[in-house]
CSV table of C-alpha atoms in Angstrom, one decimal:
chain,number,residue,atom,x,y,z
H,259,MET,CA,-48.1,20.3,0.4
H,260,SER,CA,-45.4,19.9,-2.6
H,261,TYR,CA,-41.8,19.8,-1.7
H,262,ILE,CA,-38.5,19.5,-3.7
H,263,ILE,CA,-34.9,18.1,-2.6
H,264,ARG,CA,-32.3,19.2,-4.3
H,265,PRO,CA,-28.2,19.9,-3.7
H,266,TRP,CA,-27.8,23.4,-1.9
H,267,ALA,CA,-26.6,26.7,-3.5
H,268,THR,CA,-24.9,29.4,-2.7
H,269,LYS,CA,-27.9,31.4,-2.2
H,270,ASP,CA,-29.3,28.9,0.5
H,271,LEU,CA,-26.4,30.1,3.2
H,272,LYS,CA,-28.3,32.1,5.1
H,273,ASP,CA,-31.1,29.3,5.4
H,274,ILE,CA,-28.9,27.0,5.8
H,275,MET,CA,-27.4,29.3,9.0
H,276,ARG,CA,-30.9,29.7,10.4
H,277,LEU,CA,-31.7,25.6,10.2
H,278,ILE,CA,-28.5,24.6,11.5
H,279,LYS,CA,-29.4,27.2,15.1
H,280,GLU,CA,-32.8,25.9,14.7
H,281,CYS,CA,-31.2,22.1,14.9
H,282,ALA,CA,-28.6,23.2,17.9
H,283,ALA,CA,-31.6,25.3,19.8
H,284,PHE,CA,-32.9,21.7,19.9
H,285,HIS,CA,-30.3,20.0,21.3
H,286,LYS,CA,-29.9,22.6,23.6
H,287,ALA,CA,-26.5,23.8,22.0
H,288,LEU,CA,-27.2,26.9,20.4
H,289,ASP,CA,-24.2,28.2,22.6
H,290,GLN,CA,-21.7,25.7,20.2
H,291,VAL,CA,-22.6,26.9,17.4
H,292,LYS,CA,-19.0,29.1,16.1
H,293,THR,CA,-19.7,28.3,12.4
H,294,ASP,CA,-21.3,31.2,10.1
H,295,PRO,CA,-22.6,31.6,6.3
H,296,GLU,CA,-19.0,32.6,5.3
H,297,MET,CA,-16.9,29.4,6.6
H,298,LEU,CA,-20.2,27.2,5.5
H,299,ARG,CA,-19.7,29.2,1.9
H,300,LYS,CA,-15.7,28.8,1.7
H,301,ASP,CA,-15.5,25.1,2.8
H,302,GLY,CA,-18.6,23.7,1.0
H,303,PHE,CA,-18.7,24.6,-2.4
H,304,GLY,CA,-15.7,24.8,-5.0
H,305,LYS,CA,-13.7,21.6,-6.3
H,306,GLU,CA,-11.9,20.9,-2.9
H,307,ALA,CA,-15.7,21.5,-0.8
H,308,THR,CA,-15.1,19.3,2.5
H,309,PHE,CA,-19.0,18.5,3.0
H,310,GLY,CA,-22.3,18.1,1.0
H,311,CYS,CA,-25.8,19.8,1.8
H,312,LEU,CA,-29.6,18.9,0.8
H,313,VAL,CA,-32.4,21.2,1.0
H,314,ALA,CA,-36.1,20.9,1.3
H,315,GLU,CA,-37.9,23.5,-0.8
H,316,VAL,CA,-41.4,24.4,-1.2
H,317,PRO,CA,-43.0,26.8,-3.4
H,318,PRO,CA,-43.5,30.7,-2.4
H,319,GLY,CA,-47.2,30.0,-1.8
H,320,GLN,CA,-46.4,27.6,0.8
H,321,LYS,CA,-44.0,29.5,2.7
H,322,SER,CA,-43.3,28.6,6.7
H,323,LYS,CA,-45.2,30.8,9.1
H,324,GLU,CA,-42.1,32.9,9.2
H,325,GLY,CA,-41.6,33.5,5.5
H,326,HIS,CA,-39.3,30.8,4.4
H,327,THR,CA,-39.0,28.3,1.7
H,328,ILE,CA,-36.1,26.4,2.8
H,329,ILE,CA,-37.7,24.4,5.3
H,330,GLY,CA,-35.6,21.6,6.0
H,331,TYR,CA,-31.7,20.2,5.1
H,332,GLN,CA,-29.1,16.7,5.2
H,333,PHE,CA,-25.4,17.6,5.5
H,334,HIS,CA,-22.8,15.0,4.4
H,335,TYR,CA,-19.4,14.0,3.8
H,336,LEU,CA,-17.5,11.1,2.4
H,337,THR,CA,-15.8,9.1,4.9
H,338,TYR,CA,-13.6,5.5,4.8
H,339,CYS,CA,-13.9,3.1,6.6
H,340,THR,CA,-10.9,0.6,7.2
H,341,TRP,CA,-12.9,-2.4,7.1
H,342,ASP,CA,-15.9,-1.5,4.5
H,343,GLY,CA,-14.4,1.4,2.3
H,344,PRO,CA,-15.7,4.4,1.0
H,345,VAL,CA,-18.3,5.2,3.8
H,346,LEU,CA,-20.9,8.7,3.6
H,347,PHE,CA,-21.4,10.4,6.9
H,348,GLY,CA,-24.3,12.3,7.5
H,349,GLU,CA,-24.2,14.9,9.8
H,350,ASP,CA,-27.4,17.0,10.5
H,351,LEU,CA,-31.1,16.3,9.2
H,352,TYR,CA,-33.6,18.5,10.4
H,353,VAL,CA,-37.0,19.4,9.0
H,354,VAL,CA,-38.7,22.6,10.8
H,355,PRO,CA,-41.7,21.6,13.0
H,356,ASP,CA,-44.5,22.9,11.2
H,357,PHE,CA,-43.3,20.5,8.5
H,358,ARG,CA,-43.0,17.5,9.8
H,359,GLY,CA,-44.6,14.3,9.2
H,360,LYS,CA,-44.9,15.1,5.6
H,361,GLY,CA,-42.4,12.5,4.2
H,362,VAL,CA,-39.2,15.4,4.1
H,363,GLY,CA,-37.0,13.7,6.5
H,364,THR,CA,-37.7,10.2,4.2
H,365,SER,CA,-37.0,12.4,0.9
H,366,LEU,CA,-33.9,13.6,2.3
H,367,MET,CA,-32.8,10.4,3.4
H,368,ASN,CA,-33.8,9.0,0.0
H,369,LYS,CA,-31.6,11.8,-1.7
H,370,VAL,CA,-28.7,11.3,1.0
H,371,ALA,CA,-28.9,7.1,0.1
H,372,LYS,CA,-28.5,8.3,-3.9
H,373,VAL,CA,-25.4,10.4,-2.6
H,374,ALA,CA,-24.1,7.1,-0.9
H,375,LEU,CA,-24.4,5.1,-4.2
H,376,GLU,CA,-23.0,7.4,-6.7
H,377,LYS,CA,-19.9,8.0,-4.7
H,378,GLY,CA,-19.2,4.2,-4.1
H,379,CYS,CA,-20.2,4.0,-0.7
H,380,SER,CA,-21.9,0.5,1.1
H,381,GLN,CA,-22.8,2.4,4.2
H,382,PHE,CA,-24.3,5.6,5.6
H,383,ARG,CA,-23.5,6.6,8.8
H,384,PHE,CA,-24.7,9.3,11.2
H,385,ILE,CA,-25.1,10.0,14.9
H,386,SER,CA,-28.3,11.0,16.9
H,387,ALA,CA,-29.1,11.8,20.5
H,388,SER,CA,-30.1,8.8,22.0
H,389,TRP,CA,-33.0,10.3,23.9
H,390,ASN,CA,-34.3,12.0,20.8
H,391,GLN,CA,-36.8,8.7,20.6
H,392,PRO,CA,-38.7,10.3,17.3
H,393,ALA,CA,-35.3,10.0,15.3
H,394,MET,CA,-34.4,6.8,16.5
H,395,ASP,CA,-37.8,5.3,15.7
H,396,PHE,CA,-37.6,7.2,12.2
H,397,TYR,CA,-34.2,5.5,11.5
H,398,SER,CA,-35.0,2.1,12.7
H,399,LYS,CA,-37.9,2.4,10.3
H,400,LEU,CA,-35.5,2.4,7.5
H,401,GLY,CA,-33.3,-0.3,8.6
H,402,ALA,CA,-30.6,1.9,10.8
H,403,LEU,CA,-28.6,-0.2,13.2
H,404,ASN,CA,-27.7,1.6,16.1
H,405,VAL,CA,-24.3,0.4,16.6
H,406,THR,CA,-23.6,2.2,19.7
H,407,SER,CA,-26.1,-0.6,21.6
H,408,THR,CA,-25.0,-3.5,19.4
H,409,ASP,CA,-21.2,-3.0,19.0
H,410,HIS,CA,-20.5,-0.6,21.9
H,411,TRP,CA,-18.8,2.4,20.0
H,412,ASN,CA,-18.7,4.9,21.3
H,413,LEU,CA,-18.2,8.6,20.2
H,414,ILE,CA,-15.2,10.7,21.6
H,415,HIS,CA,-14.2,14.3,21.3
H,416,LEU,CA,-10.8,16.0,21.9
H,417,ASP,CA,-11.4,19.2,22.1
H,418,SER,CA,-8.6,22.4,20.4
H,419,GLU,CA,-7.1,22.4,24.3
H,420,HIS,CA,-6.0,19.2,24.3
H,421,ILE,CA,-5.3,19.2,20.8
H,422,ARG,CA,-3.1,21.7,21.3
H,423,LYS,CA,-1.8,20.4,24.8
H,424,LEU,CA,-1.1,17.0,23.2
H,425,VAL,CA,1.2,18.7,19.7
H,426,GLU,CA,2.8,20.4,22.9
H,427,GLN,CA,3.8,17.3,24.8
H,428,PRO,CA,7.4,17.0,25.0
H,429,GLN,CA,8.2,13.4,22.6
H,430,LYS,CA,10.5,10.8,23.4
U,285,MET,CA,13.6,0.9,21.8
U,286,SER,CA,13.7,3.5,19.0
U,287,TYR,CA,10.7,4.6,16.1
U,288,ILE,CA,9.8,6.9,13.8
U,289,ILE,CA,6.0,8.3,12.8
U,290,ARG,CA,5.8,9.4,9.5
U,291,PRO,CA,3.4,9.4,7.1
U,292,TRP,CA,2.3,6.3,5.2
U,293,ALA,CA,3.6,5.8,1.8
U,294,THR,CA,2.7,3.0,-0.9
U,295,LYS,CA,5.6,0.6,0.2
U,296,ASP,CA,3.4,0.5,3.3
U,297,LEU,CA,0.4,-0.7,1.6
U,298,LYS,CA,1.0,-4.5,2.4
U,299,ASP,CA,1.9,-3.3,6.3
U,300,ILE,CA,-1.2,-1.3,6.6
U,301,MET,CA,-3.6,-3.8,5.3
U,302,ARG,CA,-2.1,-6.7,7.5
U,303,LEU,CA,-2.5,-4.3,10.9
U,304,ILE,CA,-5.8,-3.3,10.1
U,305,LYS,CA,-6.6,-7.1,10.0
U,306,GLU,CA,-4.7,-7.2,13.0
U,307,CYS,CA,-6.7,-4.6,14.8
U,308,ALA,CA,-10.4,-6.0,13.1
U,309,ALA,CA,-9.7,-9.4,14.5
U,310,PHE,CA,-8.9,-7.9,18.0
U,311,HIS,CA,-12.5,-6.3,17.4
U,312,LYS,CA,-13.7,-9.9,16.8
U,313,ALA,CA,-14.8,-8.8,13.4
U,314,LEU,CA,-12.1,-9.7,11.0
U,315,ASP,CA,-14.8,-11.0,8.6
U,316,GLN,CA,-16.1,-8.1,8.0
U,317,VAL,CA,-12.8,-6.3,6.3
U,318,LYS,CA,-13.8,-6.3,2.8
U,319,THR,CA,-10.8,-3.9,1.8
U,320,ASP,CA,-7.9,-4.7,-0.3
U,321,PRO,CA,-4.2,-3.0,-0.7
U,322,GLU,CA,-5.4,-1.9,-4.1
U,323,MET,CA,-8.6,0.0,-2.8
U,324,LEU,CA,-6.3,1.7,0.0
U,325,ARG,CA,-4.1,2.6,-2.5
U,326,LYS,CA,-6.5,3.9,-4.9
U,327,ASP,CA,-8.5,5.9,-2.3
U,328,GLY,CA,-5.3,6.9,0.0
U,329,PHE,CA,-3.2,8.7,-2.3
U,330,GLY,CA,-3.0,11.6,-5.2
U,331,LYS,CA,-4.9,14.9,-4.6
U,332,GLU,CA,-8.2,13.1,-4.0
U,333,ALA,CA,-7.3,11.2,-1.6
U,334,THR,CA,-10.1,10.4,0.9
U,335,PHE,CA,-7.9,9.6,3.8
U,336,GLY,CA,-4.3,10.1,5.5
U,337,CYS,CA,-2.3,7.2,7.3
U,338,LEU,CA,0.2,7.7,9.9
U,339,VAL,CA,2.6,4.8,10.5
U,340,ALA,CA,5.1,4.2,13.7
U,341,GLU,CA,8.1,2.2,12.2
U,342,VAL,CA,11.3,0.8,14.1
U,343,PRO,CA,14.9,0.3,12.5
U,344,PRO,CA,15.2,-3.0,10.7
U,345,GLY,CA,17.5,-4.0,13.9
U,346,GLN,CA,14.3,-3.9,16.4
U,347,LYS,CA,11.9,-5.9,13.8
U,348,SER,CA,8.6,-7.1,15.7
U,349,LYS,CA,9.1,-11.5,16.0
U,350,GLU,CA,7.3,-11.9,12.8
U,351,GLY,CA,9.8,-9.6,10.9
U,352,HIS,CA,8.0,-6.5,10.5
U,353,THR,CA,9.4,-2.9,11.1
U,354,ILE,CA,6.0,-1.2,10.7
U,355,ILE,CA,4.4,-1.6,13.8
U,356,GLY,CA,1.3,0.7,14.2
U,357,TYR,CA,-0.7,2.9,12.5
U,358,GLN,CA,-3.5,5.4,12.5
U,359,PHE,CA,-5.8,6.3,10.1
U,360,HIS,CA,-7.6,9.6,9.4
U,361,TYR,CA,-9.7,11.8,7.3
U,362,LEU,CA,-11.1,15.3,7.2
U,363,THR,CA,-14.8,15.9,8.0
U,364,TYR,CA,-16.9,19.2,8.8
U,365,CYS,CA,-18.9,19.8,11.9
U,366,THR,CA,-22.3,22.0,11.5
U,367,TRP,CA,-21.1,23.9,14.7
U,368,ASP,CA,-17.4,23.8,14.8
U,369,GLY,CA,-16.3,23.8,11.3
U,370,PRO,CA,-13.6,21.2,10.4
U,371,VAL,CA,-13.1,18.2,12.3
U,372,LEU,CA,-10.3,15.7,12.1
U,373,PHE,CA,-12.0,11.8,12.7
U,374,GLY,CA,-9.5,9.0,13.5
U,375,GLU,CA,-10.5,5.6,12.4
U,376,ASP,CA,-7.9,3.2,13.8
U,377,LEU,CA,-5.2,3.8,15.9
U,378,TYR,CA,-3.2,0.5,16.4
U,379,VAL,CA,-0.2,-0.7,17.8
U,380,VAL,CA,1.3,-4.3,18.0
U,381,PRO,CA,0.8,-6.2,21.4
U,382,ASP,CA,4.9,-6.4,21.7
U,383,PHE,CA,5.0,-2.4,21.1
U,384,ARG,CA,2.2,-1.4,23.7
U,385,GLY,CA,3.2,0.7,26.5
U,386,LYS,CA,6.2,2.3,24.7
U,387,GLY,CA,4.9,5.5,23.8
U,388,VAL,CA,3.9,4.7,20.4
U,389,GLY,CA,0.4,5.0,20.9
U,390,THR,CA,0.9,8.7,21.8
U,391,SER,CA,3.4,9.7,19.9
U,392,LEU,CA,0.8,8.3,17.0
U,393,MET,CA,-1.7,11.0,18.7
U,394,ASN,CA,0.7,13.5,19.1
U,395,LYS,CA,1.4,13.9,14.8
U,396,VAL,CA,-2.5,13.3,14.1
U,397,ALA,CA,-3.0,16.1,16.6
U,398,LYS,CA,-0.4,17.8,14.4
U,399,VAL,CA,-2.7,17.3,11.3
U,400,ALA,CA,-5.6,18.6,12.8
U,401,LEU,CA,-4.1,21.9,13.6
U,402,GLU,CA,-2.9,22.1,10.3
U,403,LYS,CA,-5.8,21.6,8.8
U,404,GLY,CA,-7.3,24.1,11.3
U,405,CYS,CA,-9.5,21.5,13.2
U,406,SER,CA,-10.8,22.7,16.4
U,407,GLN,CA,-11.6,18.7,17.2
U,408,PHE,CA,-10.6,15.6,16.7
U,409,ARG,CA,-13.2,12.6,16.7
U,410,PHE,CA,-12.9,9.1,16.4
U,411,ILE,CA,-14.7,6.1,18.2
U,412,SER,CA,-13.6,3.1,20.5
U,413,ALA,CA,-15.0,0.4,21.7
U,414,SER,CA,-16.7,0.7,25.0
U,415,TRP,CA,-15.3,-2.6,26.3
U,416,ASN,CA,-11.6,-1.6,25.4
U,417,GLN,CA,-10.9,-0.4,29.0
U,418,PRO,CA,-7.2,0.3,28.5
U,419,ALA,CA,-8.1,2.3,25.1
U,420,MET,CA,-10.8,4.2,26.9
U,421,ASP,CA,-8.0,5.1,29.7
U,422,PHE,CA,-5.7,6.5,27.5
U,423,TYR,CA,-7.7,8.4,25.7
U,424,SER,CA,-9.4,10.2,28.7
U,425,LYS,CA,-5.8,10.7,29.9
U,426,LEU,CA,-5.1,12.7,26.8
U,427,GLY,CA,-8.1,15.1,28.3
U,428,ALA,CA,-10.7,13.2,25.4
U,429,LEU,CA,-14.6,13.3,26.3
U,430,ASN,CA,-16.7,10.6,25.5
U,431,VAL,CA,-19.9,12.3,23.8
U,432,THR,CA,-21.8,8.6,23.9
U,433,SER,CA,-21.5,8.9,28.1
U,434,THR,CA,-22.1,12.8,28.7
U,435,ASP,CA,-24.1,13.9,25.3
U,436,HIS,CA,-26.0,10.5,24.5
U,437,TRP,CA,-24.3,10.8,21.1
U,438,ASN,CA,-25.2,7.3,19.0
U,439,LEU,CA,-23.4,6.0,16.0
U,440,ILE,CA,-26.1,5.3,13.6
U,441,HIS,CA,-24.7,2.9,10.2
U,442,LEU,CA,-27.4,2.3,7.4
U,443,ASP,CA,-25.5,-0.9,5.3
U,444,SER,CA,-25.8,-1.6,1.3
U,445,GLU,CA,-29.2,-3.2,1.2
U,446,HIS,CA,-31.0,-0.7,3.5
U,447,ILE,CA,-29.2,2.0,1.5
U,448,ARG,CA,-30.6,0.5,-1.8
U,449,LYS,CA,-33.9,-0.2,-0.3
U,450,LEU,CA,-34.0,4.0,0.5
U,451,VAL,CA,-33.1,4.9,-3.0
U,452,GLU,CA,-35.8,2.0,-4.8
U,453,GLN,CA,-38.7,3.5,-2.5
U,454,PRO,CA,-41.7,5.2,-4.2
U,455,GLN,CA,-41.3,9.4,-3.7
U,456,LYS,CA,-44.1,11.3,-3.0
């Protein structure tokens, strides 16, 4: 099998949306997907792009059973740590089941590590579900540290309803 | 006690650095602070600023024992969720000990919630150490959800040594 890893382009929008949904379904969270290709286009391209995306692509002759050539993606954005400075943050890393175990995930991680270096980041951070043991093992083999386990960092969410409540709360 | 919450300015750089170090010391991680005021200036101002910061300021007549008027800060940046779209991410929320319990933290959260709405974010995310019970209780009262507890999201770090190893790894 041959494949290339490259930055995404607008022609990949539908494919990336398909893979985002596949990845969400894997996390039993398909109902939580509110994005659409137009939102991703608006926020992901141009000078003020909020994020970057890498795609894994096979030649047309090696298409997936469903007829797709885009078979994986890695989604990332630049953040900042008050202790460390610029930090690249990874959101999703996903490879479709039929193409797993062939080094595609590692190649995506290799390319996103290059992006991190180019952007002067001393760290690459991401979140992963602790029940996803194959993913945890994969990251661990790359030398990644689970700082939720080691340093008790927990991820906290405030949803739009509570953001709004907080804004409307009378101030002293 | 009176105070205001406002976006930071370059005149606050030294104060913010002082508070970042205080906050890191509270986390027993002062040795991990590699940033300096010049780095924060370069990355935090201008059109390409990577992050924003809010400061809590008291009038000169109400200075802290150590003689400071900047007594708290909240540090944030724009990220992106493949499921939800734009998400504001909070890095630090810190109020110096003498000024706690007076609503400063809530006011900082109120203002950063406004920033989230202005930037079209449907979520505000942040990390907090699970051993910091007062912080966890404070966030919980605001309606925040610990998604490490509920959905098993763990935070993973790849440091610069392993980023470099990944980049240098021979590719297929």
